[in-house]
């Protein structure tokens, strides 16, 4: 049998290989309509496929660009929202309405805030830990409360720059006393010039260091039992129960103990798997343990108020 019209005598295909090279030098003599169609079809198909891939990539890039723009817009809105959210330093309000909280500040708090307290609040705003300070509305509340109960001999555990301390000092009489304790004297001395300028520094006996050893010394001397009219605690939450065991002996019957942050950023009702900041999650259990203990303590009457970050007032009844 002679060579076929498709393969030459060496069995070589006259059609181009994948590299586009002709394996048969006489390929031009073997061209057919089929070969022409075959040659055109695959390059066109490849071009169509490439165009489709390009179109998909372009759509994907466009989608990614839009998502990034939307994310940037969302972040900007959040930043603007945060910028306008609770301008008050040390804000810990649990009110869900920012406008309502700002209304309270601008209508009731700021117009009546004593000038020394405003000065100390502004000074504290520049401190990197300013969130630790007592909020202005809570400072106003404490000031009025102390006047209502005619407090004279008081105690404060946890001072920071002294905003709540100043609110107390301005409320009690000129011969009143405040035993103030904090582990950081430097923060206290930051606000001390304002307290001195207000003319109430002589009422304050500041002790630097942990409060428990000082409380133990006070409890050992029976003349200190029932000698305090008011005690305010805004310190290490993991020691609140330890403080309570001692303070209940030191506050007088009819006197008040105020525990700050007893709603702890609202985390007391958060589900176990809620995304909380580490320090919030760590202290939450201690705060909840305190709240449960105070609720069943027969020696006191309690009132938990959503002022600031939550303050629980304990009135000793026996």
Tab-separated table of C-alpha atoms in Angstrom:
chain	number	residue	atom	x	y	z
A	1	UNK	CA	0.000	0.000	0.000
A	2	UNK	CA	1.393	3.368	-0.931
A	3	UNK	CA	1.589	6.305	1.486
A	4	UNK	CA	-1.751	7.739	2.512
A	5	UNK	CA	-2.813	11.248	1.824
A	6	UNK	CA	-2.677	11.953	5.580
A	7	UNK	CA	0.689	10.449	6.555
A	8	UNK	CA	3.853	10.462	4.486
A	9	UNK	CA	6.094	7.509	3.925
A	10	UNK	CA	7.807	8.047	7.264
A	11	UNK	CA	4.521	8.091	9.160
A	12	UNK	CA	4.873	11.811	9.882
A	13	UNK	CA	1.713	13.825	10.315
A	14	UNK	CA	1.521	16.769	7.942
A	15	UNK	CA	-0.440	18.777	10.560
A	16	UNK	CA	1.371	21.307	12.750
A	17	UNK	CA	2.491	20.139	16.187
A	18	UNK	CA	1.760	22.088	19.428
A	19	UNK	CA	4.758	24.296	18.852
A	20	UNK	CA	3.276	25.459	15.604
A	21	UNK	CA	6.132	23.914	13.574
A	22	UNK	CA	5.367	21.827	10.557
A	23	UNK	CA	6.795	18.342	10.799
A	24	UNK	CA	6.266	17.806	7.078
A	25	UNK	CA	8.040	20.171	4.741
A	26	UNK	CA	5.364	19.433	2.149
A	27	UNK	CA	2.566	20.446	4.492
A	28	UNK	CA	1.341	23.081	2.023
A	29	UNK	CA	0.536	20.287	-0.405
A	30	UNK	CA	-1.667	18.472	2.135
A	31	UNK	CA	-3.801	21.448	3.348
A	32	UNK	CA	-7.543	20.729	3.389
A	33	UNK	CA	-10.634	22.642	4.557
A	34	UNK	CA	-10.575	20.473	7.688
A	35	UNK	CA	-7.044	21.563	8.499
A	36	UNK	CA	-7.980	25.177	7.949
A	37	UNK	CA	-10.951	24.878	10.316
A	38	UNK	CA	-8.851	23.009	12.873
A	39	UNK	CA	-6.160	25.672	12.730
A	40	UNK	CA	-8.613	28.555	13.234
A	41	UNK	CA	-10.901	26.965	15.821
A	42	UNK	CA	-8.441	26.489	18.668
A	43	UNK	CA	-6.798	29.940	18.588
A	44	UNK	CA	-10.273	31.517	18.579
A	45	UNK	CA	-11.401	29.284	21.423
A	46	UNK	CA	-8.277	30.164	23.379
A	47	UNK	CA	-8.838	33.880	22.810
A	48	UNK	CA	-12.438	33.565	23.948
A	49	UNK	CA	-11.335	31.748	27.089
A	50	UNK	CA	-8.680	34.360	27.850
A	51	UNK	CA	-11.235	37.116	27.347
A	52	UNK	CA	-13.596	35.377	29.745
A	53	UNK	CA	-10.857	34.990	32.378
A	54	UNK	CA	-9.908	38.635	31.950
A	55	UNK	CA	-13.545	39.654	32.355
A	56	UNK	CA	-13.862	37.577	35.547
A	57	UNK	CA	-10.677	39.039	36.998
A	58	UNK	CA	-11.824	42.532	36.172
A	59	UNK	CA	-15.170	41.899	37.877
A	60	UNK	CA	-13.378	40.474	40.898
A	61	UNK	CA	-11.083	43.503	41.131
A	62	UNK	CA	-14.085	45.806	40.851
A	63	UNK	CA	-15.909	43.908	43.588
A	64	UNK	CA	-12.833	44.055	45.837
A	65	UNK	CA	-12.465	47.783	45.195
A	66	UNK	CA	-16.103	48.430	46.076
A	67	UNK	CA	-15.820	46.372	49.272
A	68	UNK	CA	-12.743	48.342	50.312
A	69	UNK	CA	-14.461	51.660	49.628
A	70	UNK	CA	-17.476	50.558	51.665
A	71	UNK	CA	-15.198	49.404	54.495
A	72	UNK	CA	-13.403	52.748	54.486
A	73	UNK	CA	-16.718	54.573	54.542
A	74	UNK	CA	-17.937	52.425	57.422
A	75	UNK	CA	-14.737	53.027	59.397
A	76	UNK	CA	-15.036	56.749	58.793
A	77	UNK	CA	-18.624	56.747	60.000
A	78	UNK	CA	-17.627	54.767	63.099
A	79	UNK	CA	-14.783	57.154	63.828
A	80	UNK	CA	-17.076	60.126	63.417
A	81	UNK	CA	-19.637	58.429	65.622
A	82	UNK	CA	-17.032	57.714	68.283
A	83	UNK	CA	-15.717	61.255	68.014
A	84	UNK	CA	-19.169	62.570	68.824
A	85	UNK	CA	-19.936	59.909	71.394
A	86	UNK	CA	-19.795	60.901	75.035
A	87	UNK	CA	-17.203	63.648	74.936
A	88	UNK	CA	-17.185	63.668	78.735
A	89	UNK	CA	-13.908	62.394	80.168
A	90	UNK	CA	-14.162	59.141	82.071
A	91	UNK	CA	-17.520	58.448	80.460
A	92	UNK	CA	-19.004	55.210	81.718
A	93	UNK	CA	-22.681	55.917	81.208
A	94	UNK	CA	-24.914	52.948	80.535
A	95	UNK	CA	-27.502	55.100	78.759
A	96	UNK	CA	-28.093	53.836	75.240
A	97	UNK	CA	-28.913	57.306	73.958
A	98	UNK	CA	-25.818	59.448	73.498
A	99	UNK	CA	-27.983	62.501	72.949
A	100	UNK	CA	-29.829	61.903	76.210
A	101	UNK	CA	-26.591	61.560	78.167
A	102	UNK	CA	-25.206	64.726	76.590
A	103	UNK	CA	-28.459	66.475	77.498
A	104	UNK	CA	-27.987	65.495	81.155
A	105	UNK	CA	-24.421	66.802	81.149
A	106	UNK	CA	-25.171	70.089	79.428
A	107	UNK	CA	-28.429	70.785	81.275
A	108	UNK	CA	-27.755	69.590	84.797
A	109	UNK	CA	-24.075	68.774	85.340
A	110	UNK	CA	-21.780	71.211	83.551
A	111	UNK	CA	-23.671	74.434	84.458
A	112	UNK	CA	-23.475	73.519	88.180
A	113	UNK	CA	-20.032	71.912	88.207
A	114	UNK	CA	-17.734	73.781	90.637
A	115	UNK	CA	-14.857	75.473	88.859
A	116	UNK	CA	-12.159	73.406	90.655
A	117	UNK	CA	-13.858	70.171	89.570
A	118	UNK	CA	-14.060	71.396	85.978
A	119	UNK	CA	-10.380	72.316	86.091
A	120	UNK	CA	-9.452	68.905	87.462
A	121	UNK	CA	-11.641	67.166	84.893
A	122	UNK	CA	-9.919	69.044	82.063
A	123	UNK	CA	-6.515	68.253	83.536
A	124	UNK	CA	-7.367	64.555	83.865
A	125	UNK	CA	-8.490	64.473	80.227
A	126	UNK	CA	-4.854	64.793	79.191
A	127	UNK	CA	-3.823	61.733	81.209
A	128	UNK	CA	-3.508	58.447	79.259
A	129	UNK	CA	-5.641	56.625	81.840
A	130	UNK	CA	-8.418	59.210	81.933
A	131	UNK	CA	-11.104	56.519	81.638
A	132	UNK	CA	-10.351	55.656	85.268
A	133	UNK	CA	-11.742	58.936	86.551
A	134	UNK	CA	-15.186	59.355	88.038
A	135	UNK	CA	-17.630	60.778	85.497
A	136	UNK	CA	-18.963	64.295	85.990
A	137	UNK	CA	-22.548	63.170	86.604
A	138	UNK	CA	-21.402	60.695	89.252
A	139	UNK	CA	-19.264	63.377	90.876
A	140	UNK	CA	-22.342	65.586	91.100
A	141	UNK	CA	-24.331	62.705	92.565
A	142	UNK	CA	-21.719	61.987	95.258
A	143	UNK	CA	-21.471	65.656	96.183
A	144	UNK	CA	-25.209	65.937	96.766
A	145	UNK	CA	-25.435	62.572	98.535
A	146	UNK	CA	-22.778	63.559	101.074
A	147	UNK	CA	-24.639	66.779	101.825
A	148	UNK	CA	-27.922	64.916	102.255
A	149	UNK	CA	-26.484	62.566	104.886
A	150	UNK	CA	-24.413	65.308	106.534
A	151	UNK	CA	-21.245	63.252	106.182
A	152	UNK	CA	-18.215	64.452	108.092
A	153	UNK	CA	-15.796	61.552	108.506
A	154	UNK	CA	-15.292	59.736	105.214
A	155	UNK	CA	-12.989	57.315	103.432
A	156	UNK	CA	-12.066	56.782	99.797
A	157	UNK	CA	-10.308	53.701	98.417
A	158	UNK	CA	-8.975	54.404	94.941
A	159	UNK	CA	-8.197	58.067	94.280
A	160	UNK	CA	-6.553	58.393	90.840
A	161	UNK	CA	-6.257	62.150	90.146
A	162	UNK	CA	-8.828	62.988	92.811
A	163	UNK	CA	-12.023	64.019	90.989
A	164	UNK	CA	-14.374	62.116	93.314
A	165	UNK	CA	-12.098	63.045	96.216
A	166	UNK	CA	-12.544	66.718	95.396
A	167	UNK	CA	-16.320	66.245	95.088
A	168	UNK	CA	-16.273	64.790	98.609
A	169	UNK	CA	-13.970	67.449	100.032
A	170	UNK	CA	-16.188	70.229	98.690
A	171	UNK	CA	-19.299	68.600	100.194
A	172	UNK	CA	-18.202	67.903	103.768
A	173	UNK	CA	-17.799	70.656	106.390
A	174	UNK	CA	-14.545	72.512	106.910
A	175	UNK	CA	-13.582	70.272	109.834
A	176	UNK	CA	-14.489	67.105	107.927
A	177	UNK	CA	-11.920	64.413	107.168
A	178	UNK	CA	-11.231	62.034	104.282
A	179	UNK	CA	-8.925	59.067	104.642
A	180	UNK	CA	-7.799	58.566	101.030
A	181	UNK	CA	-5.833	55.543	99.825
A	182	UNK	CA	-4.264	54.726	96.479
A	183	UNK	CA	-1.262	52.732	95.282
A	184	UNK	CA	-0.122	55.599	93.040
A	185	UNK	CA	0.828	58.911	94.668
A	186	UNK	CA	1.967	60.346	91.349
A	187	UNK	CA	-1.581	60.380	89.979
A	188	UNK	CA	-2.881	61.960	93.172
A	189	UNK	CA	-0.232	64.681	93.051
A	190	UNK	CA	-1.291	65.492	89.506
A	191	UNK	CA	-4.598	66.814	90.838
A	192	UNK	CA	-3.316	67.995	94.200
A	193	UNK	CA	-2.559	71.601	93.067
A	194	UNK	CA	-6.208	71.991	92.027
A	195	UNK	CA	-7.376	70.559	95.366
A	196	UNK	CA	-5.063	72.931	97.217
A	197	UNK	CA	-6.277	75.897	95.181
A	198	UNK	CA	-9.845	74.934	96.091
A	199	UNK	CA	-8.873	75.271	99.755
A	200	UNK	CA	-9.858	71.740	100.818
A	201	UNK	CA	-6.502	69.904	100.913
A	202	UNK	CA	-6.432	70.108	104.733
A	203	UNK	CA	-9.405	67.711	104.865
A	204	UNK	CA	-7.485	64.919	103.143
A	205	UNK	CA	-5.198	62.350	104.731
A	206	UNK	CA	-3.608	60.555	101.783
A	207	UNK	CA	-1.906	57.195	102.259
A	208	UNK	CA	0.015	55.580	99.424
A	209	UNK	CA	-0.077	51.805	99.142
A	210	UNK	CA	-2.552	48.901	99.333
A	211	UNK	CA	-5.665	49.630	101.366
A	212	UNK	CA	-6.120	46.249	103.053
A	213	UNK	CA	-3.238	46.609	105.559
A	214	UNK	CA	-4.528	50.066	106.532
A	215	UNK	CA	-8.051	48.699	106.974
A	216	UNK	CA	-6.779	45.839	109.091
A	217	UNK	CA	-5.061	48.313	111.404
A	218	UNK	CA	-8.238	50.349	111.681
A	219	UNK	CA	-10.361	47.288	112.454
A	220	UNK	CA	-7.959	46.199	115.193
A	221	UNK	CA	-8.716	49.373	117.127
A	222	UNK	CA	-12.329	49.223	118.289
A	223	UNK	CA	-12.612	52.990	118.571
A	224	UNK	CA	-12.643	53.053	114.754
A	225	UNK	CA	-15.663	50.749	114.565
A	226	UNK	CA	-18.690	52.623	113.284
A	227	UNK	CA	-16.712	55.861	112.983
A	228	UNK	CA	-17.174	56.591	109.266
A	229	UNK	CA	-20.225	58.284	107.798
A	230	UNK	CA	-19.459	57.482	104.175
A	231	UNK	CA	-16.970	55.257	102.337
A	232	UNK	CA	-16.449	55.263	98.571
A	233	UNK	CA	-14.676	52.359	96.856
A	234	UNK	CA	-13.379	52.641	93.285
A	235	UNK	CA	-10.319	50.407	93.235
A	236	UNK	CA	-9.230	46.832	92.417
A	237	UNK	CA	-12.430	44.889	91.783
A	238	UNK	CA	-10.883	41.569	92.803
A	239	UNK	CA	-10.612	42.919	96.358
A	240	UNK	CA	-14.087	44.415	96.695
A	241	UNK	CA	-15.337	41.561	98.865
A	242	UNK	CA	-12.226	41.766	101.035
A	243	UNK	CA	-12.859	45.464	101.471
A	244	UNK	CA	-16.503	44.868	102.355
A	245	UNK	CA	-15.623	42.427	105.150
A	246	UNK	CA	-13.637	45.202	106.830
A	247	UNK	CA	-15.622	48.278	105.857
A	248	UNK	CA	-18.852	46.947	107.315
A	249	UNK	CA	-17.156	47.174	110.712
A	250	UNK	CA	-15.898	50.709	110.138
A	251	UNK	CA	-19.008	52.423	108.745
A	252	UNK	CA	-21.558	53.543	111.311
A	253	UNK	CA	-25.073	52.153	111.529
A	254	UNK	CA	-27.037	54.376	109.180
A	255	UNK	CA	-23.871	55.226	107.261
A	256	UNK	CA	-23.226	54.460	103.595
A	257	UNK	CA	-20.691	52.494	101.567
A	258	UNK	CA	-20.622	53.190	97.838
A	259	UNK	CA	-19.129	50.570	95.520
A	260	UNK	CA	-18.365	51.904	92.055
A	261	UNK	CA	-18.462	50.001	88.728
A	262	UNK	CA	-20.969	47.395	89.914
A	263	UNK	CA	-22.485	47.116	86.438
A	264	UNK	CA	-19.003	46.876	84.894
A	265	UNK	CA	-19.562	48.172	81.387
A	266	UNK	CA	-22.827	46.251	81.253
A	267	UNK	CA	-20.856	42.998	81.124
A	268	UNK	CA	-22.763	41.570	84.106
A	269	UNK	CA	-25.534	40.550	81.695
A	270	UNK	CA	-23.308	39.606	78.760
A	271	UNK	CA	-23.417	35.945	77.586
A	272	UNK	CA	-20.373	33.784	78.417
A	273	UNK	CA	-19.091	33.862	74.835
A	274	UNK	CA	-19.527	37.628	74.394
A	275	UNK	CA	-16.487	39.395	72.887
A	276	UNK	CA	-15.203	41.391	75.878
A	277	UNK	CA	-11.958	43.184	76.497
A	278	UNK	CA	-9.567	41.128	78.587
A	279	UNK	CA	-9.678	43.337	81.668
A	280	UNK	CA	-13.483	43.543	81.480
A	281	UNK	CA	-13.795	39.757	81.307
A	282	UNK	CA	-11.240	39.240	84.095
A	283	UNK	CA	-12.938	41.520	86.629
A	284	UNK	CA	-16.511	40.712	85.652
A	285	UNK	CA	-16.687	37.591	87.826
A	286	UNK	CA	-15.413	39.513	90.859
A	287	UNK	CA	-18.001	42.238	90.338
A	288	UNK	CA	-20.801	39.697	89.957
A	289	UNK	CA	-19.616	37.864	93.069
A	290	UNK	CA	-19.766	41.124	95.018
A	291	UNK	CA	-23.251	41.913	93.723
A	292	UNK	CA	-24.521	38.504	94.817
A	293	UNK	CA	-22.948	38.867	98.261
A	294	UNK	CA	-24.360	42.348	98.832
A	295	UNK	CA	-27.836	41.208	97.776
A	296	UNK	CA	-28.009	38.687	100.646
A	297	UNK	CA	-26.060	40.550	103.331
A	298	UNK	CA	-28.542	41.102	106.202
A	299	UNK	CA	-26.410	43.887	107.719
A	300	UNK	CA	-27.169	46.314	104.900
A	301	UNK	CA	-29.867	47.779	102.699
A	302	UNK	CA	-28.774	48.241	99.101
A	303	UNK	CA	-29.639	50.340	96.091
A	304	UNK	CA	-27.945	49.741	92.748
A	305	UNK	CA	-28.044	52.795	90.520
A	306	UNK	CA	-27.159	53.070	86.806
A	307	UNK	CA	-25.118	56.224	87.420
A	308	UNK	CA	-21.752	56.216	85.677
A	309	UNK	CA	-20.722	52.572	85.384
A	310	UNK	CA	-23.125	51.558	88.123
A	311	UNK	CA	-22.835	52.410	91.807
A	312	UNK	CA	-24.260	50.306	94.636
A	313	UNK	CA	-25.097	52.119	97.863
A	314	UNK	CA	-25.058	50.021	101.011
A	315	UNK	CA	-26.686	51.456	104.137
A	316	UNK	CA	-25.642	49.655	107.278
A	317	UNK	CA	-28.658	48.723	109.375
A	318	UNK	CA	-26.981	46.562	112.043
